C-alpha cells in the first residue's frame, strides 16, 4: 500500500534470455501433455466421472490432456462446500484475504513462462499475448488486494453520544463463469475480486481453457487457499450453468462471455426460488462490435498499424477487437490499399512459433461459425483481401485474415460480433456520418479514432459512446488501473474490471449505529416506553 499501483512489466522477448526461457518452458510443458485435470472441492481432487480431451488448436493432431467435466451432482457439492466455508472466510481479516491474492500473484510470477506456454498451447495465443495474459492476472491480484484494503477502512460519522460505522461485507457464495479468450487473466480477475471481498467461489472455466483453469487452482492452493473457499469446477456451461446460476445458495454470479449466455443467466438469476432469502446479483461483461474511425487527416502509418492490430491481434478473438474500420471518404481508397498491404505482411503460424503474428482460432465450432460469416460477407460486401494460408489450413483451426470493403453499415458482418480475423471497412461521408455509424450497433464496449484535428477529437470524445475510447492508438490492450475496462448497452452492466468501482459489486454495505449515552446507566424509567 502507500505507493502507486504499478502494472506488471511485460516480458521483453527481444532479449535472448527471455526467448530461451520461453522455449524451455514450451519444451517443459510439452513433456506434461496427456495428464488429467480433476475437479477440486474442499482442496481435494474428485474422482473423474467424465473428461473432455483438449487439443492444441495450432496442431489439432496434438492432444494436450483431459479435463474433468462436472455433472449436476458435483456442481451442487461445490456450492455446498462454498457455503460451509463462507462464514469463516467472511470473518477472516481483509489483510489475510489480500495476502492470499498476493501469494497467488507470486506463484504466477514464479511460473510465468510455464503459464504462458500453457496459454500458447491450449488457446493458440502468440507468445507476447500469452505473456500479457499472465501479467494481467498478476495485476488483478495485486490491484484488488490493494483496493479491498482501501474499502476495508470503515467510514465513521460519530456525533456526541452516537457512533456510526459504515462498512462492507461479502455477499455469500459466488459463481465465476469465464470465457477462454483471456484464459488466465479474466478467470483470475473475477475470482480474485470475489475472494478478496470475502465471498467463497465456484470457479467455472470455459471448456476451451480448462487446463489453464486448473493451473489457477494449483496456484491458489500453493498460495494457501483454505478448503472450500474456492472450488474448481470445470464443466459444460450448458449442462451445469443453470444449476449453478439458479442454486438457492448462490448469491452472486460473475460472468464474462457472450451476450446470449449473459442474457440467459440474467433471466435465470432474476427468479427467486423458495428457500432463497435474497435477490441474486449478476455481474456480466459481454461482447462488442467495436469501431475505429479514421479521419481524413489521420497519420496513416499509425492508423493502418492500429487498425490491423485491433482487428487481427489474437485473430480478432478479443471482446475489444476493432472489427469495423469507419473511414472518411477523402482518405478511404488510400487507407484501404495500405491496410491490405499491412495485412499481407502478418505471419499466420502455429502459436508456439516465435514469429507468429496470429495463430489459429480456438476450436472447430468457432472456425465454422467464422467461415459462415465470411461467406455471408461475400454476398454483402466486396472481399478486399484474404490471406492465402495454403496447407496450414489443414493443420489446425486457422482462418485467413479477411478484409471486406464497402460494407453497408447495417450488413450482418457490420453488426454481429464475429470473434475472428474478419474486418469490415465502411465508408463515411464525414465525421458526423462516421460517429452515427460507429454508435449504430447494440454494443458499446471499445472504440477508437485516428485524427489530428483537435476539434474533431473533441467531438469524438463527446459523441462516441463506448466504455473504453482510444484516441490515436489501437483499441485493445487495456491495462488494470490505467484503463479500467468494460462496456455498456449490450456489452456489459457498466462497471469496470480493474477499476475503482469493481469490488463494490461483490459486497453489501452495512451501517451500525450505537447509542453511547446509555452505557453504564440504569435503564430509563418513566418515559412511557
Ligand atoms: P460463452 O458465452 O460461449 O461462454 C462463456 C462461459 O459461459 C463459458 O464458461 C461457458 O461454459 C459458460 N456457459 C455457456 N452456456 C452457459 C449457460 N447456459 N449457463 C451458464 N454458463 C454458460 O463465451 P466464450 O465463447 O467463452 O467467450 C467469447 C465471448 O466473451 C465473446 O462474446 C466476447 O466478446 C466475450 N468477452 C467479453 C469480455 C468483456 O470484458 N466484455 C471479455 C472477454 C470475452
Coordinates of C-alpha atoms in Angstrom, one line a residue, residues 137-491:
X137 CA -3.7 -11.9 -14.0
X138 CA -0.9 -10.7 -11.7
X139 CA -2.2 -7.1 -11.9
X140 CA -5.7 -8.2 -11.0
X141 CA -4.5 -10.0 -7.8
X142 CA -2.3 -7.1 -6.7
X143 CA -4.8 -4.4 -7.7
X144 CA -7.9 -6.0 -6.0
X145 CA -5.8 -6.7 -2.9
X146 CA -5.0 -3.0 -2.6
X147 CA -8.5 -1.9 -3.4
X148 CA -10.1 -4.1 -0.8
X149 CA -7.7 -2.8 1.8
X150 CA -8.9 0.7 1.0
X151 CA -12.6 -0.4 1.2
X152 CA -11.9 -2.1 4.5
X153 CA -11.4 1.2 6.3
X154 CA -14.8 1.9 7.7
X155 CA -16.4 5.3 7.4
X156 CA -17.2 6.8 10.8
X157 CA -19.7 9.6 11.3
X158 CA -19.6 9.8 15.1
X159 CA -21.5 12.5 17.0
X160 CA -21.6 13.1 20.7
X161 CA -23.2 10.0 22.2
X162 CA -23.7 8.2 19.0
X163 CA -21.2 6.1 16.9
X164 CA -22.0 5.4 13.3
X165 CA -20.0 2.9 11.3
X166 CA -20.5 2.2 7.5
X167 CA -18.7 -0.8 6.2
X168 CA -18.8 -3.6 3.7
X169 CA -19.2 -7.3 3.9
X170 CA -19.3 -10.1 1.3
X171 CA -22.5 -11.3 -0.3
X172 CA -22.0 -15.1 0.1
X173 CA -21.3 -17.9 -2.4
X174 CA -20.2 -16.5 -5.8
X175 CA -20.1 -18.4 -9.1
X176 CA -17.4 -17.2 -11.5
X177 CA -18.1 -18.2 -15.2
X178 CA -15.4 -17.2 -17.5
X179 CA -14.6 -17.2 -21.3
X180 CA -11.5 -18.8 -22.9
X181 CA -10.0 -15.8 -24.7
X182 CA -8.1 -14.4 -21.7
X183 CA -7.9 -17.8 -20.1
X184 CA -5.9 -16.8 -17.0
X185 CA -6.5 -13.1 -16.7
X186 CA -10.3 -13.0 -16.8
X187 CA -10.8 -16.1 -14.7
X188 CA -8.3 -14.8 -12.1
X189 CA -9.7 -11.3 -12.2
X190 CA -13.3 -12.3 -11.3
X191 CA -12.1 -15.0 -8.8
X192 CA -9.7 -12.7 -7.1
X193 CA -12.3 -9.9 -6.7
X194 CA -14.9 -12.3 -5.3
X195 CA -12.4 -13.9 -2.9
X196 CA -10.7 -10.7 -1.5
X197 CA -14.2 -9.3 -0.9
X198 CA -14.8 -12.3 1.4
X199 CA -17.1 -14.4 -0.9
X200 CA -16.4 -18.1 -1.4
X201 CA -16.2 -19.0 -5.1
X202 CA -17.1 -21.8 -7.5
X203 CA -14.6 -21.4 -10.3
X204 CA -16.1 -22.5 -13.7
X205 CA -13.6 -22.0 -16.5
X206 CA -14.6 -22.2 -20.2
X207 CA -14.5 -25.7 -21.7
X208 CA -11.8 -24.5 -24.1
X209 CA -9.4 -23.4 -21.4
X210 CA -9.9 -26.0 -18.6
X211 CA -6.2 -26.8 -18.2
X212 CA -5.3 -23.1 -17.6
X213 CA -8.2 -23.0 -15.1
X214 CA -6.6 -25.9 -13.3
X215 CA -3.3 -24.0 -13.2
X216 CA -5.0 -21.1 -11.5
X217 CA -6.4 -23.6 -8.9
X218 CA -2.9 -25.0 -8.3
X219 CA -1.5 -21.5 -7.7
X220 CA -4.3 -20.7 -5.3
X221 CA -3.7 -23.9 -3.4
X222 CA 0.0 -23.3 -3.2
X223 CA -0.8 -19.8 -2.0
X224 CA -2.7 -21.2 1.0
X225 CA -6.3 -21.4 -0.1
X226 CA -8.4 -22.7 2.8
X227 CA -10.6 -25.7 1.9
X228 CA -13.9 -24.8 0.2
X229 CA -13.1 -21.1 -0.1
X230 CA -12.7 -21.7 -3.8
X231 CA -13.7 -24.9 -5.6
X232 CA -12.6 -25.7 -9.1
X233 CA -15.5 -26.9 -11.3
X234 CA -14.7 -27.3 -15.0
X235 CA -17.7 -28.5 -17.0
X236 CA -20.1 -27.8 -19.8
X237 CA -21.7 -24.4 -19.3
X238 CA -25.0 -25.6 -20.8
X239 CA -25.1 -28.6 -18.5
X240 CA -24.1 -27.2 -15.1
X241 CA -24.5 -23.5 -15.7
X242 CA -28.3 -23.4 -15.0
X243 CA -27.8 -25.5 -11.8
X244 CA -25.1 -23.1 -10.5
X245 CA -27.0 -19.9 -11.5
X246 CA -30.3 -20.9 -10.1
X247 CA -29.0 -22.5 -6.9
X248 CA -30.8 -21.0 -3.9
X249 CA -27.4 -20.8 -2.0
X250 CA -25.7 -18.8 -4.8
X251 CA -25.7 -15.1 -4.1
X252 CA -23.7 -13.7 -6.9
X253 CA -22.8 -14.7 -10.5
X254 CA -19.7 -13.0 -12.1
X255 CA -19.9 -13.8 -15.8
X256 CA -17.8 -12.8 -18.8
X257 CA -18.7 -14.2 -22.2
X258 CA -21.2 -13.9 -25.0
X259 CA -24.3 -11.7 -25.0
X260 CA -26.6 -14.7 -25.5
X261 CA -25.4 -16.6 -22.4
X262 CA -25.3 -13.4 -20.3
X263 CA -29.0 -12.7 -21.1
X264 CA -29.9 -16.3 -20.2
X265 CA -28.0 -16.0 -16.9
X266 CA -29.6 -12.7 -16.1
X267 CA -33.1 -14.1 -16.7
X268 CA -32.5 -17.2 -14.7
X269 CA -30.9 -15.3 -11.8
X270 CA -33.9 -12.9 -11.6
X271 CA -36.1 -15.7 -10.3
X272 CA -36.1 -16.1 -6.6
X273 CA -36.9 -19.7 -5.7
X274 CA -38.3 -20.7 -2.3
X275 CA -35.6 -21.1 0.3
X276 CA -33.6 -18.2 -1.3
X277 CA -33.8 -15.3 1.1
X278 CA -32.0 -12.8 -1.1
X279 CA -32.0 -11.4 -4.6
X280 CA -29.1 -12.6 -6.7
X281 CA -26.5 -10.2 -8.0
X282 CA -25.3 -10.6 -11.6
X283 CA -22.2 -9.0 -12.9
X284 CA -21.9 -9.6 -16.7
X285 CA -19.3 -8.5 -19.2
X286 CA -20.3 -9.3 -22.8
X287 CA -19.3 -8.8 -26.4
X288 CA -18.6 -5.8 -28.7
X289 CA -18.7 -4.7 -32.3
X290 CA -16.1 -2.1 -31.9
X291 CA -15.3 0.6 -34.5
X292 CA -12.2 2.6 -35.3
X293 CA -12.8 5.9 -37.1
X294 CA -10.1 7.0 -39.5
X295 CA -10.3 10.8 -40.1
X296 CA -9.1 12.4 -43.4
X297 CA -6.1 14.0 -41.6
X298 CA -5.1 10.8 -39.7
X299 CA -1.5 9.8 -39.6
X300 CA -1.8 6.9 -42.0
X301 CA 1.2 5.0 -40.7
X302 CA -0.3 4.9 -37.3
X303 CA -3.9 4.3 -38.4
X304 CA -3.0 1.4 -40.6
X305 CA -1.0 -0.3 -38.0
X306 CA -3.5 0.5 -35.2
X307 CA -6.5 -0.8 -37.2
X308 CA -4.6 -4.0 -38.3
X309 CA -3.5 -4.7 -34.7
X310 CA -7.0 -4.0 -33.3
X311 CA -8.7 -6.3 -35.9
X312 CA -6.2 -9.1 -36.1
X313 CA -4.5 -9.3 -32.7
X314 CA -5.2 -12.8 -31.3
X315 CA -7.1 -13.4 -34.5
X316 CA -9.8 -10.9 -33.6
X317 CA -10.8 -13.1 -30.6
X318 CA -10.9 -10.2 -28.1
X319 CA -14.1 -8.6 -26.9
X320 CA -12.3 -5.3 -27.5
X321 CA -11.2 -6.1 -31.1
X322 CA -11.8 -3.4 -33.7
X323 CA -13.9 -5.3 -36.2
X324 CA -15.2 -2.2 -38.1
X325 CA -13.0 0.5 -39.6
X326 CA -15.1 3.5 -40.5
X327 CA -13.0 5.6 -42.9
X328 CA -13.8 9.1 -44.1
X329 CA -14.4 9.4 -47.8
X330 CA -11.4 11.6 -48.5
X331 CA -8.9 9.0 -47.3
X332 CA -10.8 5.8 -47.9
X333 CA -9.0 4.4 -51.0
X334 CA -5.6 5.2 -49.8
X335 CA -6.2 3.8 -46.4
X336 CA -7.7 0.6 -47.7
X337 CA -4.8 -0.1 -50.1
X338 CA -2.3 0.3 -47.3
X339 CA -4.3 -1.7 -44.9
X340 CA -4.4 -4.6 -47.3
X341 CA -0.6 -4.4 -47.8
X342 CA -0.1 -4.4 -44.0
X343 CA -2.4 -7.3 -43.5
X344 CA -0.5 -9.3 -46.1
X345 CA 2.6 -9.0 -44.0
X346 CA 1.1 -10.6 -40.9
X347 CA 2.6 -14.0 -40.3
X348 CA -0.1 -16.6 -39.7
X349 CA 1.6 -19.5 -37.9
X350 CA 1.3 -22.0 -35.1
X351 CA 1.2 -20.0 -31.9
X352 CA 4.3 -21.7 -30.4
X353 CA 6.4 -20.3 -33.3
X354 CA 8.0 -17.1 -32.0
X355 CA 7.4 -15.4 -35.4
X356 CA 3.7 -15.9 -35.2
X357 CA 1.6 -12.6 -35.5
X358 CA -1.6 -14.5 -35.4
X359 CA -2.4 -18.2 -34.8
X360 CA -5.5 -20.3 -35.2
X361 CA -9.0 -19.6 -33.8
X362 CA -10.0 -21.5 -30.7
X363 CA -11.8 -24.5 -32.0
X364 CA -13.7 -26.2 -34.9
X365 CA -17.0 -24.7 -33.9
X366 CA -15.6 -21.2 -33.9
X367 CA -13.9 -21.8 -37.2
X368 CA -17.1 -23.0 -38.9
X369 CA -19.0 -20.1 -37.5
X370 CA -16.5 -17.6 -38.7
X371 CA -16.3 -19.2 -42.2
X372 CA -20.1 -18.8 -42.4
X373 CA -19.8 -15.1 -41.7
X374 CA -17.1 -14.8 -44.4
X375 CA -19.5 -16.5 -46.9
X376 CA -22.2 -14.0 -45.8
X377 CA -19.8 -11.2 -46.2
X378 CA -19.1 -12.1 -49.8
X379 CA -22.8 -11.5 -50.5
X380 CA -23.0 -8.3 -48.5
X381 CA -19.8 -6.5 -49.5
X382 CA -16.6 -6.6 -51.5
X383 CA -13.8 -9.0 -50.5
X384 CA -10.8 -6.7 -50.5
X385 CA -8.3 -9.2 -49.1
X386 CA -8.0 -12.7 -47.8
X387 CA -4.6 -14.2 -47.0
X388 CA -3.8 -17.5 -48.6
X389 CA -2.8 -19.9 -45.9
X390 CA -2.1 -22.9 -48.1
X391 CA -1.5 -26.2 -46.3
X392 CA -1.6 -24.6 -42.9
X393 CA -5.5 -24.6 -43.1
X394 CA -5.4 -28.4 -42.6
X395 CA -3.0 -28.4 -39.6
X396 CA -5.3 -26.6 -37.1
X397 CA -8.3 -24.3 -36.8
X398 CA -6.9 -21.5 -39.0
X399 CA -8.8 -18.7 -40.6
X400 CA -7.2 -16.4 -43.1
X401 CA -7.2 -12.7 -42.1
X402 CA -10.0 -11.3 -44.2
X403 CA -11.0 -7.7 -45.1
X404 CA -14.3 -6.7 -46.6
X405 CA -14.6 -3.3 -48.1
X406 CA -17.6 -1.0 -48.9
X407 CA -19.6 -2.8 -46.2
X408 CA -23.1 -1.3 -45.7
X409 CA -23.4 -0.1 -42.1
X410 CA -26.3 -2.4 -41.4
X411 CA -24.8 -5.6 -43.0
X412 CA -24.7 -8.6 -40.8
X413 CA -20.9 -8.6 -40.8
X414 CA -21.0 -4.9 -39.7
X415 CA -23.5 -5.6 -36.8
X416 CA -22.8 -9.0 -35.3
X417 CA -19.8 -10.0 -33.2
X418 CA -17.8 -12.4 -35.4
X419 CA -14.9 -13.1 -33.0
X420 CA -12.4 -13.9 -35.7
X421 CA -10.0 -12.2 -38.0
X422 CA -12.6 -10.5 -40.2
X423 CA -12.6 -6.8 -40.6
X424 CA -15.4 -4.7 -42.2
X425 CA -14.3 -1.4 -43.8
X426 CA -17.1 1.1 -44.0
X427 CA -17.1 4.4 -45.9
X428 CA -18.4 7.5 -44.1
X429 CA -19.2 10.9 -45.8
X430 CA -17.9 13.0 -42.9
X431 CA -17.2 12.8 -39.2
X432 CA -20.9 13.2 -38.3
X433 CA -21.7 10.2 -40.5
X434 CA -18.8 8.2 -39.0
X435 CA -20.0 8.9 -35.5
X436 CA -23.6 7.9 -36.4
X437 CA -22.3 4.6 -37.9
X438 CA -19.9 4.0 -35.0
X439 CA -22.7 4.3 -32.5
X440 CA -25.2 2.3 -34.6
X441 CA -24.9 -1.1 -33.0
X442 CA -26.3 -2.7 -29.9
X443 CA -22.9 -2.8 -28.3
X444 CA -20.8 -0.1 -26.5
X445 CA -17.5 -1.7 -25.5
X446 CA -14.4 -0.1 -27.1
X447 CA -13.9 2.3 -29.9
X448 CA -11.0 4.2 -31.5
X449 CA -10.3 7.3 -33.6
X450 CA -7.3 8.4 -35.6
X451 CA -7.3 12.1 -36.3
X452 CA -5.0 15.1 -36.0
X453 CA -7.8 17.7 -35.7
X454 CA -8.4 18.9 -32.1
X455 CA -11.9 19.9 -32.8
X456 CA -12.8 16.6 -34.4
X457 CA -11.2 14.7 -31.4
X458 CA -13.3 16.8 -29.0
X459 CA -16.4 15.8 -30.9
X460 CA -15.4 12.2 -30.9
X461 CA -14.7 12.2 -27.1
X462 CA -18.1 13.7 -26.5
X463 CA -20.2 11.7 -29.0
X464 CA -18.6 8.3 -29.5
X465 CA -20.4 6.4 -26.8
X466 CA -18.4 3.4 -25.7
X467 CA -17.0 2.1 -22.4
X468 CA -13.3 2.5 -23.5
X469 CA -12.4 5.0 -26.1
X470 CA -8.9 5.2 -27.5
X471 CA -7.5 8.1 -29.4
X472 CA -4.7 7.7 -31.9
X473 CA -3.8 4.2 -30.7
X474 CA -5.2 0.7 -31.0
X475 CA -8.5 -0.1 -29.3
X476 CA -7.3 -3.3 -27.5
X477 CA -4.9 -4.0 -24.6
X478 CA -6.5 -2.2 -21.6
X479 CA -4.3 -2.3 -18.5
X480 CA -5.6 -2.8 -15.0
X481 CA -6.0 0.5 -13.1
X482 CA -4.7 2.6 -16.1
X483 CA -7.6 1.8 -18.3
X484 CA -10.4 0.2 -16.2
X485 CA -12.3 -2.0 -18.7
X486 CA -15.9 -2.6 -19.6
X487 CA -18.8 -1.5 -21.7
X488 CA -22.5 -0.7 -21.5
X489 CA -25.6 -1.1 -23.7
X490 CA -25.5 -4.9 -24.5
X491 CA -21.7 -5.0 -23.9

